[in-house]
Coordinates of C-alpha atoms in Angstrom, one line a residue:
M1 CA -1.1 -170.6 37.5
V2 CA -2.6 -173.4 39.9
S3 CA -6.1 -174.7 40.8
S4 CA -7.0 -177.5 43.7
T5 CA -9.4 -178.0 45.4
H6 CA -7.6 -177.2 48.5
W7 CA -5.7 -173.8 49.5
L8 CA -2.8 -174.5 50.7
A9 CA -2.1 -177.5 47.9
S10 CA -2.6 -174.7 45.8
Q11 CA -0.2 -172.6 47.8
S12 CA 2.2 -175.0 47.9
A13 CA 2.7 -175.7 44.5
M14 CA 3.1 -172.2 44.0
A15 CA 5.4 -172.2 46.5
V16 CA 7.6 -174.7 44.4
L17 CA 6.9 -172.3 41.0
E18 CA 8.7 -169.8 42.7
G19 CA 11.2 -171.5 44.1
G20 CA 11.8 -172.4 40.3
G21 CA 10.6 -175.3 40.0
N22 CA 8.3 -176.5 36.7
A23 CA 4.3 -177.5 36.6
F24 CA 5.2 -181.7 37.4
D25 CA 7.4 -180.5 40.7
A26 CA 4.8 -178.4 41.6
A27 CA 1.5 -180.9 41.0
V28 CA 3.6 -183.4 42.6
A29 CA 4.2 -181.3 45.7
A30 CA 0.6 -180.5 45.4
G31 CA -0.3 -183.8 45.3
F32 CA 0.9 -185.0 48.6
V33 CA 0.1 -181.9 50.1
L34 CA -3.9 -183.2 48.9
H35 CA -2.8 -185.9 51.0
V36 CA -2.7 -183.8 54.3
V37 CA -5.4 -182.0 54.3
E38 CA -7.5 -184.0 52.6
P39 CA -7.2 -187.3 53.9
H40 CA -10.7 -188.1 53.7
L41 CA -10.4 -187.5 49.8
N42 CA -7.1 -189.4 48.8
G43 CA -4.6 -190.7 50.1
P44 CA -0.7 -192.0 49.4
A45 CA -2.2 -196.0 48.7
G46 CA -4.9 -194.8 46.0
E47 CA -4.2 -193.9 42.7
V48 CA -4.2 -191.0 40.2
P49 CA -4.9 -190.3 36.9
I50 CA -2.5 -187.7 35.5
L51 CA -2.4 -186.2 31.6
L52 CA 0.8 -183.6 31.1
A53 CA 2.2 -181.8 28.1
P54 CA 5.8 -181.2 28.2
A55 CA 6.4 -177.8 26.6
G56 CA 7.0 -178.8 23.2
G57 CA 6.4 -182.9 24.0
P58 CA 3.1 -185.3 23.3
V59 CA 0.9 -184.9 25.5
R60 CA 0.5 -188.1 27.3
V61 CA -1.6 -190.6 30.1
L62 CA 0.7 -191.1 32.9
C63 CA -1.7 -194.3 35.2
G64 CA -1.3 -194.4 38.4
Q65 CA -4.2 -197.3 38.7
G66 CA -3.3 -200.5 40.7
P67 CA -4.8 -203.6 39.4
A68 CA -6.6 -206.4 40.9
P69 CA -4.1 -208.8 43.2
A70 CA -3.4 -212.4 41.6
G71 CA -5.7 -213.4 44.4
A72 CA -8.9 -211.1 44.0
G73 CA -10.8 -213.3 41.5
I74 CA -13.9 -213.4 41.4
A75 CA -14.2 -216.6 42.5
H76 CA -12.5 -216.2 45.3
Y77 CA -15.2 -213.8 46.3
A78 CA -18.2 -215.9 45.4
A79 CA -16.9 -218.8 47.9
L80 CA -17.1 -216.0 50.6
G81 CA -21.3 -215.8 49.5
L82 CA -20.5 -212.1 47.6
D83 CA -22.0 -210.1 44.8
L84 CA -20.5 -207.5 45.4
V85 CA -17.0 -206.5 46.4
P86 CA -18.0 -204.2 49.7
G87 CA -17.9 -200.6 49.6
T88 CA -14.2 -200.9 52.6
G89 CA -12.1 -203.2 53.3
P90 CA -8.8 -204.7 53.0
L91 CA -10.5 -207.4 49.9
A92 CA -11.8 -204.3 47.9
A93 CA -7.9 -203.3 47.7
A94 CA -6.9 -203.2 44.9
V95 CA -2.4 -202.5 44.5
P96 CA -1.8 -199.0 45.3
G97 CA -0.6 -196.8 42.6
A98 CA -0.8 -193.6 43.5
F99 CA 2.5 -192.9 45.0
D100 CA 4.2 -195.0 41.8
A101 CA 2.8 -192.8 39.9
W102 CA 4.0 -189.1 41.2
M103 CA 7.2 -190.8 41.5
L104 CA 7.9 -191.2 38.1
L105 CA 6.0 -187.8 36.6
L106 CA 9.1 -186.5 39.7
R107 CA 11.4 -188.4 38.0
D108 CA 10.3 -187.9 34.4
H109 CA 9.3 -184.6 34.0
G110 CA 10.3 -182.4 37.4
T111 CA 14.1 -181.1 38.2
W112 CA 13.8 -180.8 42.2
P113 CA 14.6 -183.5 44.9
L114 CA 11.7 -185.8 46.3
A115 CA 12.7 -184.5 50.3
R116 CA 12.5 -180.7 48.9
V117 CA 9.6 -182.1 47.5
L118 CA 8.1 -183.6 50.0
E119 CA 8.9 -180.5 52.7
Y120 CA 4.9 -178.9 52.5
A121 CA 3.2 -182.1 53.1
I122 CA 5.5 -183.4 56.1
G123 CA 5.6 -179.9 57.3
Y124 CA 1.1 -179.7 57.4
A125 CA 1.7 -183.4 58.4
E126 CA 4.1 -182.7 61.6
H127 CA 3.1 -179.4 62.6
G128 CA -0.9 -179.1 61.4
H129 CA -3.1 -177.4 59.1
P130 CA -6.6 -176.1 60.3
A131 CA -9.4 -179.1 59.3
V132 CA -11.3 -178.4 56.6
E133 CA -15.6 -178.7 57.6
G134 CA -15.3 -182.2 54.9
L135 CA -13.0 -183.8 57.5
T136 CA -15.2 -183.7 60.7
R137 CA -18.2 -184.7 59.2
A138 CA -16.3 -187.2 57.9
V139 CA -14.7 -188.7 61.1
E140 CA -18.2 -188.4 62.9
A141 CA -20.1 -190.3 60.4
V142 CA -17.6 -193.0 60.8
R143 CA -16.4 -192.2 64.9
E144 CA -18.5 -195.5 66.5
L145 CA -17.0 -197.4 63.9
F146 CA -13.0 -196.7 64.5
A147 CA -14.0 -196.9 68.5
T148 CA -15.1 -200.3 68.3
E149 CA -13.0 -202.1 65.3
W150 CA -10.7 -200.1 63.0
T151 CA -9.4 -198.9 66.4
S152 CA -5.6 -197.0 64.7
S153 CA -8.5 -195.1 62.8
A154 CA -9.1 -193.6 66.4
E155 CA -5.4 -193.1 67.2
V156 CA -4.8 -190.8 64.6
Y157 CA -8.8 -189.4 64.0
L158 CA -10.4 -189.6 67.6
P159 CA -11.8 -187.2 68.7
A160 CA -12.7 -185.6 65.6
P161 CA -11.1 -182.4 64.8
S162 CA -12.8 -179.2 64.7
P163 CA -13.4 -177.3 62.2
G164 CA -10.4 -174.7 62.1
R165 CA -8.8 -176.6 64.6
L166 CA -5.2 -177.5 63.8
F167 CA -4.8 -181.4 62.5
R168 CA -1.5 -183.1 62.7
N169 CA -0.5 -186.5 61.4
L170 CA 2.5 -187.3 63.2
A171 CA 3.1 -191.0 62.0
L172 CA 2.4 -190.1 57.9
A173 CA 5.2 -187.3 58.5
A174 CA 7.4 -189.5 60.2
T175 CA 6.6 -192.2 57.3
W176 CA 8.0 -189.8 54.6
R177 CA 11.1 -189.5 56.2
R178 CA 11.9 -192.1 56.7
L179 CA 11.6 -193.1 52.8
I180 CA 13.5 -189.9 52.0
A181 CA 16.1 -192.3 54.2
E182 CA 16.3 -195.3 53.4
A183 CA 16.4 -193.6 49.6
G184 CA 19.5 -192.8 50.3
G185 CA 22.0 -190.9 48.4
G186 CA 23.2 -191.2 44.1
S187 CA 22.1 -188.9 41.7
R188 CA 18.5 -187.5 41.9
E189 CA 17.0 -189.9 39.5
A190 CA 18.4 -192.8 41.6
R191 CA 17.4 -191.6 44.4
I192 CA 13.0 -191.4 43.6
D193 CA 13.7 -194.6 42.5
A194 CA 15.2 -196.7 45.2
A195 CA 12.2 -194.7 47.5
R196 CA 10.2 -197.2 45.1
R197 CA 11.6 -199.8 45.9
V198 CA 11.6 -199.3 49.4
W199 CA 7.5 -198.4 48.8
R200 CA 6.8 -202.0 46.9
E201 CA 9.6 -203.9 48.7
G202 CA 11.1 -202.3 52.0
F203 CA 9.2 -200.9 56.1
V204 CA 5.9 -199.2 53.5
A205 CA 5.1 -202.5 51.7
D206 CA 6.1 -205.0 55.0
A207 CA 3.1 -202.7 57.0
L208 CA 0.9 -202.6 53.9
L209 CA 1.1 -205.8 54.1
R210 CA 0.2 -206.7 57.3
T211 CA -2.4 -204.5 57.4
A212 CA -4.1 -206.9 54.8
A213 CA -3.4 -210.1 56.0
R214 CA -5.7 -207.7 59.9
P215 CA -9.9 -209.3 59.5
T216 CA -11.2 -206.2 59.6
L217 CA -14.8 -205.2 59.4
D218 CA -16.2 -204.0 56.4
T219 CA -19.6 -203.0 54.4
S220 CA -20.7 -207.2 54.3
G221 CA -21.0 -206.8 57.9
E222 CA -18.5 -209.8 58.0
R223 CA -14.7 -209.6 58.6
H224 CA -12.5 -210.2 55.8
T225 CA -8.5 -210.3 55.0
G226 CA -7.8 -209.0 52.1
T227 CA -5.7 -210.9 48.9
L228 CA -2.8 -208.1 48.6
T229 CA 0.2 -210.0 48.6
G230 CA 4.0 -209.0 48.4
D231 CA 3.9 -209.4 44.5
D232 CA 2.1 -207.8 43.5
L233 CA 3.4 -204.8 45.3
A234 CA 7.2 -205.6 44.2
A235 CA 6.0 -206.0 40.4
Y236 CA 3.6 -202.9 40.4
R237 CA 5.0 -199.6 38.0
A238 CA 3.0 -197.3 37.6
G239 CA 2.9 -196.2 33.3
Y240 CA 2.4 -193.5 30.3
E241 CA 0.5 -194.0 27.5
E242 CA -1.5 -192.4 25.0
P243 CA -4.2 -190.6 25.3
V244 CA -7.8 -190.7 24.1
T245 CA -8.6 -187.9 21.4
Y246 CA -11.6 -186.3 19.9
D247 CA -11.9 -183.4 17.5
R248 CA -14.5 -180.5 18.0
H249 CA -15.1 -176.9 16.7
G250 CA -11.0 -176.4 16.5
W251 CA -10.5 -178.2 19.8
T252 CA -8.9 -181.5 20.6
L253 CA -10.0 -183.0 23.9
C254 CA -6.9 -185.9 25.7
K255 CA -8.6 -187.9 28.2
A256 CA -7.3 -191.1 29.6
G257 CA -8.7 -194.5 28.5
P258 CA -11.5 -197.0 28.6
W259 CA -10.5 -198.0 32.1
S260 CA -11.3 -194.6 33.6
Q261 CA -14.8 -193.3 32.6
G262 CA -13.1 -190.6 30.8
P263 CA -13.5 -192.1 27.2
V264 CA -17.4 -190.6 28.6
L265 CA -16.5 -187.0 27.7
L266 CA -15.2 -186.9 24.1
Q267 CA -18.7 -189.4 23.3
Q268 CA -21.0 -186.9 24.9
L269 CA -19.3 -183.9 22.8
A270 CA -19.3 -186.9 19.5
L271 CA -23.1 -187.6 20.0
L272 CA -24.1 -183.2 20.8
P273 CA -26.6 -181.7 18.0
E274 CA -26.3 -178.3 17.1
L275 CA -27.0 -177.1 20.4
P276 CA -30.0 -174.5 21.8
A277 CA -29.5 -171.7 23.7
Y278 CA -26.4 -171.8 26.4
G279 CA -28.0 -172.2 30.1
S280 CA -32.0 -173.2 28.0
P281 CA -34.2 -175.6 29.8
E282 CA -33.7 -177.1 25.9
Y283 CA -29.4 -176.9 26.3
V284 CA -30.3 -178.8 30.0
H285 CA -32.2 -181.4 29.2
T286 CA -30.3 -182.3 25.8
L287 CA -26.7 -182.4 27.7
I288 CA -28.7 -185.0 30.0
E289 CA -30.4 -186.9 27.6
V290 CA -26.8 -187.4 25.8
S291 CA -25.3 -188.0 29.2
K292 CA -28.0 -191.0 29.3
L293 CA -26.8 -192.4 26.2
A294 CA -22.8 -191.9 27.3
M295 CA -23.0 -193.8 30.3
A296 CA -25.0 -196.9 29.5
D297 CA -22.4 -196.8 27.0
R298 CA -19.6 -196.9 29.4
E299 CA -21.2 -199.6 31.5
A300 CA -21.3 -201.7 28.6
W301 CA -18.6 -201.5 27.0
Y302 CA -16.0 -200.0 29.0
G303 CA -13.0 -202.0 31.6
D304 CA -10.1 -203.5 31.2
A305 CA -11.3 -206.6 31.1
A306 CA -11.5 -207.0 27.8
E307 CA -10.5 -204.9 24.1
V308 CA -13.2 -201.6 24.3
P309 CA -14.4 -200.9 20.2
L310 CA -13.0 -196.9 21.1
D311 CA -13.3 -196.3 17.8
E312 CA -16.6 -197.5 16.4
L313 CA -18.0 -195.4 20.1
L314 CA -16.5 -192.8 18.5
S315 CA -16.9 -193.1 14.9
P316 CA -19.7 -190.5 13.6
E317 CA -21.5 -192.7 11.6
Y318 CA -22.3 -195.0 15.2
N319 CA -23.5 -191.4 16.9
A320 CA -25.7 -190.2 14.4
G321 CA -27.5 -192.9 14.9
R322 CA -27.5 -192.9 18.3
R323 CA -28.1 -189.2 18.3
A324 CA -31.5 -189.9 16.5
L325 CA -33.5 -191.4 20.4
I326 CA -33.0 -187.9 22.5
G327 CA -36.0 -186.9 22.3
G328 CA -38.1 -183.8 23.2
S329 CA -39.3 -186.3 26.9
A330 CA -36.7 -187.9 29.6
S331 CA -35.8 -191.9 28.3
Y332 CA -35.7 -194.5 31.9
E333 CA -34.2 -197.1 30.3
L334 CA -30.1 -197.5 29.9
R335 CA -29.6 -197.6 26.2
P336 CA -26.2 -198.8 25.1
G337 CA -25.4 -199.0 21.6
S338 CA -23.6 -201.4 19.7
P339 CA -19.9 -200.3 17.8
G340 CA -19.7 -202.6 15.4
G341 CA -22.6 -204.5 15.2
R342 CA -21.7 -206.6 18.6
E343 CA -23.7 -207.5 20.4
P344 CA -24.5 -205.1 24.4
R345 CA -24.7 -206.8 27.5
L346 CA -25.1 -204.6 30.9
P347 CA -24.4 -205.5 34.6
R348 CA -27.1 -207.6 36.5
Y349 CA -27.2 -204.6 38.8
A350 CA -28.4 -202.4 35.4
T351 CA -31.9 -203.6 36.0
A352 CA -32.1 -204.0 39.5
P353 CA -34.6 -202.2 42.0
V354 CA -34.1 -198.4 42.6
R355 CA -32.9 -197.8 45.4
P356 CA -32.9 -194.6 47.5
Q357 CA -29.3 -192.2 45.9
T358 CA -28.7 -190.4 49.7
L359 CA -25.1 -188.8 47.9
P360 CA -25.0 -185.3 47.8
G361 CA -23.5 -183.5 44.6
A362 CA -21.4 -181.4 46.8
G363 CA -18.1 -184.0 46.4
M364 CA -17.8 -183.8 50.1
P365 CA -18.4 -187.5 52.3
A366 CA -21.1 -188.6 52.5
L367 CA -23.1 -191.9 53.7
S368 CA -24.2 -194.5 50.9
G369 CA -27.1 -196.8 50.6
D370 CA -25.8 -198.9 53.7
G371 CA -24.4 -196.8 56.4
A372 CA -21.0 -197.1 55.0
V373 CA -19.0 -193.9 54.1
R374 CA -18.2 -193.4 50.1
G375 CA -14.9 -191.1 49.5
D376 CA -14.5 -188.5 46.9
T377 CA -11.6 -186.8 45.2
C378 CA -9.3 -184.3 44.6
H379 CA -7.9 -182.5 41.8
V380 CA -5.1 -179.9 40.6
D381 CA -4.4 -178.2 37.6
V382 CA -0.7 -176.5 37.3
V383 CA 0.8 -174.8 33.8
D384 CA 3.8 -173.1 33.8
R385 CA 5.9 -170.0 32.8
W386 CA 7.7 -172.4 30.2
G387 CA 4.5 -174.1 29.5
N388 CA 4.5 -177.4 30.8
M389 CA 0.8 -178.5 31.6
V390 CA -0.1 -181.7 33.4
S391 CA -3.9 -182.3 35.3
A392 CA -4.5 -185.2 37.6
T393 CA -7.3 -186.4 40.0
P394 CA -5.9 -188.2 43.0
S395 CA -8.3 -189.6 44.7
G396 CA -9.1 -193.5 46.5
G397 CA -6.8 -194.7 50.3
W398 CA -9.7 -192.7 52.3
L399 CA -10.0 -192.5 55.4
Q400 CA -12.9 -194.5 56.0
S401 CA -12.0 -197.1 53.1
N402 CA -9.4 -199.3 55.6
P403 CA -9.0 -199.2 58.5
V404 CA -4.7 -196.6 59.4
V405 CA -1.9 -198.8 59.2
P406 CA -0.6 -197.8 62.3
E407 CA 3.2 -197.3 61.4
L408 CA 2.2 -194.9 58.6
G409 CA -0.5 -193.1 58.6
F410 CA -2.9 -193.8 55.9
P411 CA -4.6 -196.5 54.8
L412 CA -5.1 -199.0 51.5
G413 CA -7.9 -198.0 49.1
T414 CA -10.9 -200.2 48.1
R415 CA -11.0 -199.2 43.9
L416 CA -11.6 -203.0 43.7
Q417 CA -15.6 -202.1 44.2
M418 CA -15.9 -201.0 41.0
A419 CA -15.2 -203.9 39.0
W420 CA -18.5 -206.4 38.8
L421 CA -18.7 -209.5 40.9
E422 CA -19.7 -211.6 37.3
P423 CA -17.6 -212.7 34.6
G424 CA -17.6 -211.7 30.9
L425 CA -18.0 -207.8 31.9
P426 CA -15.0 -205.9 30.4
N427 CA -15.6 -204.3 33.3
S428 CA -15.3 -207.5 35.2
L429 CA -13.0 -208.2 38.7
T430 CA -10.1 -209.8 36.7
P431 CA -6.6 -210.9 38.6
G432 CA -3.8 -208.1 37.0
R433 CA -6.2 -205.9 35.3
R434 CA -7.3 -202.7 36.4
P435 CA -10.6 -201.9 38.0
R436 CA -12.8 -199.2 36.3
T437 CA -12.1 -196.2 37.6
T438 CA -14.2 -192.7 37.7
L439 CA -11.1 -190.8 38.2
T440 CA -11.3 -188.9 34.6
P441 CA -8.5 -185.4 34.3
S442 CA -9.5 -183.6 31.8
L443 CA -6.4 -181.4 29.4
A444 CA -7.4 -179.5 25.9
L445 CA -5.3 -178.3 23.3
R446 CA -6.3 -175.7 20.1
D447 CA -4.9 -176.4 16.4
G448 CA -2.0 -178.8 18.1
E449 CA -1.4 -176.5 21.2
P450 CA -2.0 -177.4 24.7
V451 CA -4.1 -174.6 26.6
M452 CA -6.2 -175.6 29.1
A453 CA -6.2 -177.9 31.9
F454 CA -9.3 -178.6 34.1
G455 CA -11.2 -181.5 36.0
T456 CA -13.2 -182.3 38.7
P457 CA -14.1 -184.3 41.9
G458 CA -17.2 -186.5 41.7
G459 CA -17.2 -190.0 41.1
D460 CA -19.8 -190.8 38.6
Q461 CA -20.0 -186.8 38.0
Q462 CA -17.1 -186.3 36.3
D463 CA -17.5 -185.9 32.5
Q464 CA -20.6 -184.6 33.0
W465 CA -20.0 -181.7 35.0
Q466 CA -16.6 -181.0 32.9
L467 CA -18.9 -180.8 29.4
H468 CA -21.0 -178.4 31.2
F469 CA -17.6 -176.9 32.1
F470 CA -16.1 -177.7 28.7
L471 CA -19.0 -175.6 26.5
A472 CA -19.1 -172.6 28.5
V473 CA -15.4 -171.7 27.5
A474 CA -16.2 -173.2 24.6
A475 CA -19.1 -171.0 23.4
G476 CA -17.1 -168.3 25.0
M477 CA -17.5 -167.5 28.0
D478 CA -15.1 -166.6 31.1
L479 CA -12.9 -168.9 32.7
Q480 CA -14.0 -168.8 36.5
A481 CA -17.4 -167.6 34.9
A482 CA -17.3 -171.7 33.3
V483 CA -16.6 -173.2 37.4
D484 CA -19.6 -170.7 38.8
A485 CA -22.2 -171.3 36.1
P486 CA -25.4 -173.6 37.3
N487 CA -25.0 -177.3 37.4
W488 CA -26.9 -180.2 37.8
H489 CA -26.4 -184.2 36.7
Q490 CA -27.6 -187.0 35.6
E491 CA -28.1 -190.8 37.7
S492 CA -30.0 -193.1 35.2
F493 CA -26.9 -195.8 35.6
P494 CA -25.6 -198.1 38.1
G495 CA -22.9 -196.2 40.2
S496 CA -19.1 -196.9 40.6
F497 CA -19.3 -197.3 44.3
H498 CA -21.0 -199.4 46.6
P499 CA -23.7 -200.2 47.0
R500 CA -23.7 -200.2 43.4
V501 CA -27.2 -197.9 43.3
M502 CA -29.3 -196.7 40.1
S503 CA -32.0 -194.2 39.9
P504 CA -33.2 -193.9 35.9
G505 CA -35.1 -189.9 35.2
A506 CA -33.4 -188.5 38.4
V507 CA -31.7 -185.5 37.7
T508 CA -29.9 -183.3 40.4
V509 CA -29.8 -179.7 39.6
E510 CA -28.8 -175.8 41.8
W511 CA -31.3 -174.2 43.0
R512 CA -29.8 -171.2 40.6
M513 CA -30.7 -173.1 37.5
G514 CA -34.3 -171.5 38.1
E515 CA -37.7 -172.7 39.1
E516 CA -38.8 -172.3 34.6
A517 CA -36.4 -174.5 34.1
V518 CA -37.2 -177.0 36.8
R519 CA -40.9 -176.9 35.8
E520 CA -40.3 -178.1 31.4
L521 CA -37.7 -180.4 33.0
R522 CA -40.1 -181.7 35.3
R523 CA -43.2 -181.4 32.0
R524 CA -40.3 -183.1 30.3
G525 CA -40.6 -186.1 32.6
H526 CA -37.3 -185.5 34.5
R527 CA -37.3 -186.6 38.1
V528 CA -35.8 -183.2 39.4
T529 CA -34.2 -183.4 43.0
V530 CA -32.9 -179.5 43.6
D531 CA -30.2 -179.7 45.7
G532 CA -28.2 -176.0 46.9
A533 CA -27.3 -172.6 45.5
W534 CA -23.7 -174.1 45.0
S535 CA -23.7 -177.6 45.9
L536 CA -22.5 -179.5 42.4
G537 CA -18.7 -180.0 40.8
R538 CA -15.4 -178.1 42.5
L539 CA -14.3 -177.8 38.8
C540 CA -10.4 -176.3 38.9
A541 CA -9.2 -175.1 35.7
V542 CA -5.6 -173.6 33.9
T543 CA -5.2 -172.4 30.9
R544 CA -2.2 -170.9 28.7
D545 CA -2.4 -168.6 25.1
P546 CA -0.6 -169.3 23.0
D547 CA -0.3 -166.6 20.8
T548 CA 0.0 -164.1 24.1
G549 CA 1.6 -166.9 26.7
V550 CA -0.6 -165.4 29.1
L551 CA -1.8 -167.6 32.2
S552 CA -5.2 -168.0 34.0
A553 CA -6.5 -170.4 36.6
A554 CA -10.0 -170.8 38.0
A555 CA -11.9 -172.4 41.8
N556 CA -14.3 -173.8 42.3
P557 CA -16.3 -172.0 45.3
R558 CA -19.1 -174.8 46.1
G559 CA -17.8 -176.4 49.6
M560 CA -14.8 -173.2 50.2
Q561 CA -12.1 -175.1 50.3
G562 CA -10.2 -174.8 46.2
Y563 CA -7.4 -172.1 45.5
A564 CA -6.7 -170.6 42.3
V565 CA -3.2 -168.8 42.5
G566 CA -0.6 -167.2 40.2
R567 CA 1.5 -165.0 39.0

């Protein structure tokens, strides 16, 4: 079974499974197809956290989030007069992580050779794929920038592709063909490792560095060069980690560590009281308030620049005290806790004036408060006949993040925008440390057996939407019905994307929630915005029943791109 945010990625992964490949071969094939068909949502120089459960083996996290370059210290940005990392341009580029993570997954857990796995992405880049509406909207939003400043992007994306018309990226196809050729011969594993070297030390690295060194107009309104160097690229390796876990009612939820926002899902579960009737206004209010507490802790405690007290944050004693803060009305304060008696410290932007939030919840690129176009994310889940399971959330390296590297057909990413330019915070920008990412795939176990992989695009909202989905499944709802259920999220915390807006008390709901629920939430003090009927979240999920071996999958109808397939 496969579920992803684009039908061609799902079908490509399914073709791999039907051809004898396993879940890891299929996930890598889908990941590279997503670079081609959703370039406004992810790219090879972006990042990807991956949760994998090999049949009969332990769940692992594969981290494809690159760190800040050695030259990307706070002092460098302060000298440029900046108090936030720009939302676009090479100054916001972390060391690219996605490519090496996909290669490591393929080398260690796949069975197919690199050339065979990449043939789907190469085919769609060479021969074309029908452009989705989101791609057209993203290009139109930055058309003037491309035409006047980022001219290498204009050569690929202008005129904007028409929805449904075939769109090609010949430079990207040529990049993968050259990479395969330069990887040479030898064993399957040796060719994959050779491709990794070509990426970090060969023609790919050379082209990335030339672009990073070019003064580029970014969201600051100025032209800046990046800090990425050849040493940064040559030193980077994706790596494996243990997942963070939480047990609830026979389920074990697995997430990436607090260099992501993944533990937010676990904290929400730990904070939950006994819930009222599913979908009732009281139920929605409770989950909104639980989310506020967990996201406040994210702001105070999560990051890769300091030790994170996760044991205390997930402990029953800590969460009993936090749970007592949930009242009958909407809270407007950002209220982090004091795990182990530690004093929380918030970034100064946590107390900045409220600015209108202009990003719709549909998970598509949109104009941010400063006119920049924010990208979003993709997702793919796979389970195969042997019980191997994988969940991955690729993102970054969007077409609207940086100019296209002319020789390669894709741009650098901008994940450094998620780190703070304040010293002493867990998420302070620190050379060699990962900026805290919003990317957060999930994997769930029952009685120690992997049974479900799931996730969604959506930036800061990912672990809110995933909580709603998981609770629906845990309550016995059909997998597709849990994906389809009316969704909502709150925004009472600093956003992770430039310009880091925060909207205390703001809640966005799909109008299918109903007028009575909206009235009750407003009566409780929530600042409710009613969005479209099918607008919030792009959830994907696959499951495996360990008793019967029956596989299932569900995909999201929102955006008319998600696709679940199996046999």
